[in-house]
Amino acid sequence: MLPKNAPLNSFDWMVVKPSLEEELTLERSIRSIEDCDNVDVLSQLCVAMVRQQWHQGKLLKQAVGHIALLDAVLSGGERKS
């Protein structure tokens, strides 16, 4: 349930605010990749990242559709057949 003073069209929840620990972990991972000289390892990493990106894209598309449906129901915008 939204707080009473929160606007219904607020998209503030979509702003990514990483913690310092998350930023440092990300930077450590990036530096590890940049320091890798093994082409086979880098190739496998790229393949895994493309697969993961595709899966996350599909999941995100489904989630946004589900959120839109819930928003329509909550705001009374759903049409009745």
PDB file of C-alpha atoms in Angstrom:
ATOM      1  CA  MET A   1       0.000   0.000   0.000  1.00  0.00           C
ATOM      2  CA  LEU A   2       1.277   3.457  -0.882  1.00  0.00           C
ATOM      3  CA  PRO A   3       1.718   6.062   1.851  1.00  0.00           C
ATOM      4  CA  LYS A   4      -1.173   8.548   1.878  1.00  0.00           C
ATOM      5  CA  ASN A   5       1.011  11.461   0.735  1.00  0.00           C
ATOM      6  CA  ALA A   6       2.703   9.547  -2.127  1.00  0.00           C
ATOM      7  CA  PRO A   7       1.571  10.582  -5.622  1.00  0.00           C
ATOM      8  CA  LEU A   8       0.133   7.730  -7.690  1.00  0.00           C
ATOM      9  CA  ASN A   9       2.292   8.557 -10.730  1.00  0.00           C
ATOM     10  CA  SER A  10       5.598   8.703  -8.858  1.00  0.00           C
ATOM     11  CA  PHE A  11       8.411   6.764 -10.511  1.00  0.00           C
ATOM     12  CA  ASP A  12      10.958   7.399  -7.764  1.00  0.00           C
ATOM     13  CA  TRP A  13      11.092   3.666  -7.084  1.00  0.00           C
ATOM     14  CA  MET A  14      12.774   3.208 -10.482  1.00  0.00           C
ATOM     15  CA  VAL A  15      15.833   5.258  -9.509  1.00  0.00           C
ATOM     16  CA  VAL A  16      18.769   2.967  -8.743  1.00  0.00           C
ATOM     17  CA  LYS A  17      20.595   3.977  -5.575  1.00  0.00           C
ATOM     18  CA  PRO A  18      23.457   1.559  -4.953  1.00  0.00           C
ATOM     19  CA  SER A  19      25.078   1.429  -1.557  1.00  0.00           C
ATOM     20  CA  LEU A  20      28.790   2.119  -1.235  1.00  0.00           C
ATOM     21  CA  GLU A  21      29.393  -1.597  -0.721  1.00  0.00           C
ATOM     22  CA  GLU A  22      27.506  -2.416  -3.932  1.00  0.00           C
ATOM     23  CA  GLU A  23      29.473   0.176  -5.893  1.00  0.00           C
ATOM     24  CA  LEU A  24      32.773  -1.184  -4.600  1.00  0.00           C
ATOM     25  CA  THR A  25      31.776  -4.771  -5.397  1.00  0.00           C
ATOM     26  CA  LEU A  26      30.832  -3.748  -8.926  1.00  0.00           C
ATOM     27  CA  GLU A  27      34.114  -1.880  -9.393  1.00  0.00           C
ATOM     28  CA  ARG A  28      36.080  -4.902  -8.157  1.00  0.00           C
ATOM     29  CA  SER A  29      34.285  -7.123 -10.686  1.00  0.00           C
ATOM     30  CA  ILE A  30      34.945  -4.661 -13.507  1.00  0.00           C
ATOM     31  CA  ARG A  31      38.629  -4.437 -12.680  1.00  0.00           C
ATOM     32  CA  SER A  32      38.878  -8.220 -12.581  1.00  0.00           C
ATOM     33  CA  ILE A  33      37.469  -8.386 -16.111  1.00  0.00           C
ATOM     34  CA  GLU A  34      39.731  -5.596 -17.349  1.00  0.00           C
ATOM     35  CA  ASP A  35      42.785  -7.386 -15.954  1.00  0.00           C
ATOM     36  CA  CYS A  36      41.923 -10.732 -17.607  1.00  0.00           C
ATOM     37  CA  ASP A  37      44.191 -11.658 -20.528  1.00  0.00           C
ATOM     38  CA  ASN A  38      42.591 -15.049 -21.253  1.00  0.00           C
ATOM     39  CA  VAL A  39      40.491 -14.705 -24.425  1.00  0.00           C
ATOM     40  CA  ASP A  40      38.620 -17.960 -23.764  1.00  0.00           C
ATOM     41  CA  VAL A  41      37.546 -16.818 -20.304  1.00  0.00           C
ATOM     42  CA  LEU A  42      36.442 -13.450 -21.678  1.00  0.00           C
ATOM     43  CA  SER A  43      34.497 -15.160 -24.475  1.00  0.00           C
ATOM     44  CA  GLN A  44      32.687 -17.419 -22.002  1.00  0.00           C
ATOM     45  CA  LEU A  45      31.924 -14.416 -19.825  1.00  0.00           C
ATOM     46  CA  CYS A  46      30.453 -12.521 -22.789  1.00  0.00           C
ATOM     47  CA  VAL A  47      28.257 -15.472 -23.752  1.00  0.00           C
ATOM     48  CA  ALA A  48      26.999 -15.787 -20.169  1.00  0.00           C
ATOM     49  CA  MET A  49      26.310 -12.058 -19.966  1.00  0.00           C
ATOM     50  CA  VAL A  50      24.358 -12.032 -23.247  1.00  0.00           C
ATOM     51  CA  ARG A  51      22.232 -14.953 -22.041  1.00  0.00           C
ATOM     52  CA  GLN A  52      21.640 -13.280 -18.683  1.00  0.00           C
ATOM     53  CA  GLN A  53      20.791  -9.934 -20.300  1.00  0.00           C
ATOM     54  CA  TRP A  54      18.253 -11.619 -22.593  1.00  0.00           C
ATOM     55  CA  HIS A  55      16.627 -13.436 -19.677  1.00  0.00           C
ATOM     56  CA  GLN A  56      16.530 -10.313 -17.506  1.00  0.00           C
ATOM     57  CA  GLY A  57      15.066  -8.304 -20.396  1.00  0.00           C
ATOM     58  CA  LYS A  58      12.237 -10.811 -20.811  1.00  0.00           C
ATOM     59  CA  LEU A  59      11.629 -10.912 -17.070  1.00  0.00           C
ATOM     60  CA  LEU A  60      11.611  -7.113 -16.846  1.00  0.00           C
ATOM     61  CA  LYS A  61       9.149  -6.846 -19.751  1.00  0.00           C
ATOM     62  CA  GLN A  62       6.809  -9.323 -18.032  1.00  0.00           C
ATOM     63  CA  ALA A  63       7.159  -7.538 -14.692  1.00  0.00           C
ATOM     64  CA  VAL A  64       6.381  -4.129 -16.189  1.00  0.00           C
ATOM     65  CA  GLY A  65       3.311  -5.584 -17.902  1.00  0.00           C
ATOM     66  CA  HIS A  66       2.171  -7.118 -14.626  1.00  0.00           C
ATOM     67  CA  ILE A  67       2.749  -3.849 -12.760  1.00  0.00           C
ATOM     68  CA  ALA A  68       0.786  -1.943 -15.421  1.00  0.00           C
ATOM     69  CA  LEU A  69      -2.109  -4.382 -15.061  1.00  0.00           C
ATOM     70  CA  LEU A  70      -2.084  -4.071 -11.267  1.00  0.00           C
ATOM     71  CA  ASP A  71      -1.925  -0.277 -11.575  1.00  0.00           C
ATOM     72  CA  ALA A  72      -4.922  -0.298 -13.904  1.00  0.00           C
ATOM     73  CA  VAL A  73      -6.886  -2.487 -11.505  1.00  0.00           C
ATOM     74  CA  LEU A  74      -5.986  -0.358  -8.491  1.00  0.00           C
ATOM     75  CA  SER A  75      -6.870   2.881 -10.256  1.00  0.00           C
ATOM     76  CA  GLY A  76     -10.163   1.465 -11.539  1.00  0.00           C
ATOM     77  CA  GLY A  77      -9.045   1.679 -15.148  1.00  0.00           C
ATOM     78  CA  GLU A  78      -9.711  -1.952 -16.003  1.00  0.00           C
ATOM     79  CA  ARG A  79     -12.503  -2.432 -18.533  1.00  0.00           C
ATOM     80  CA  LYS A  80     -15.167  -4.956 -17.704  1.00  0.00           C
ATOM     81  CA  SER A  81     -16.314  -7.236 -20.505  1.00  0.00           C
TER      82      SER A  81
END
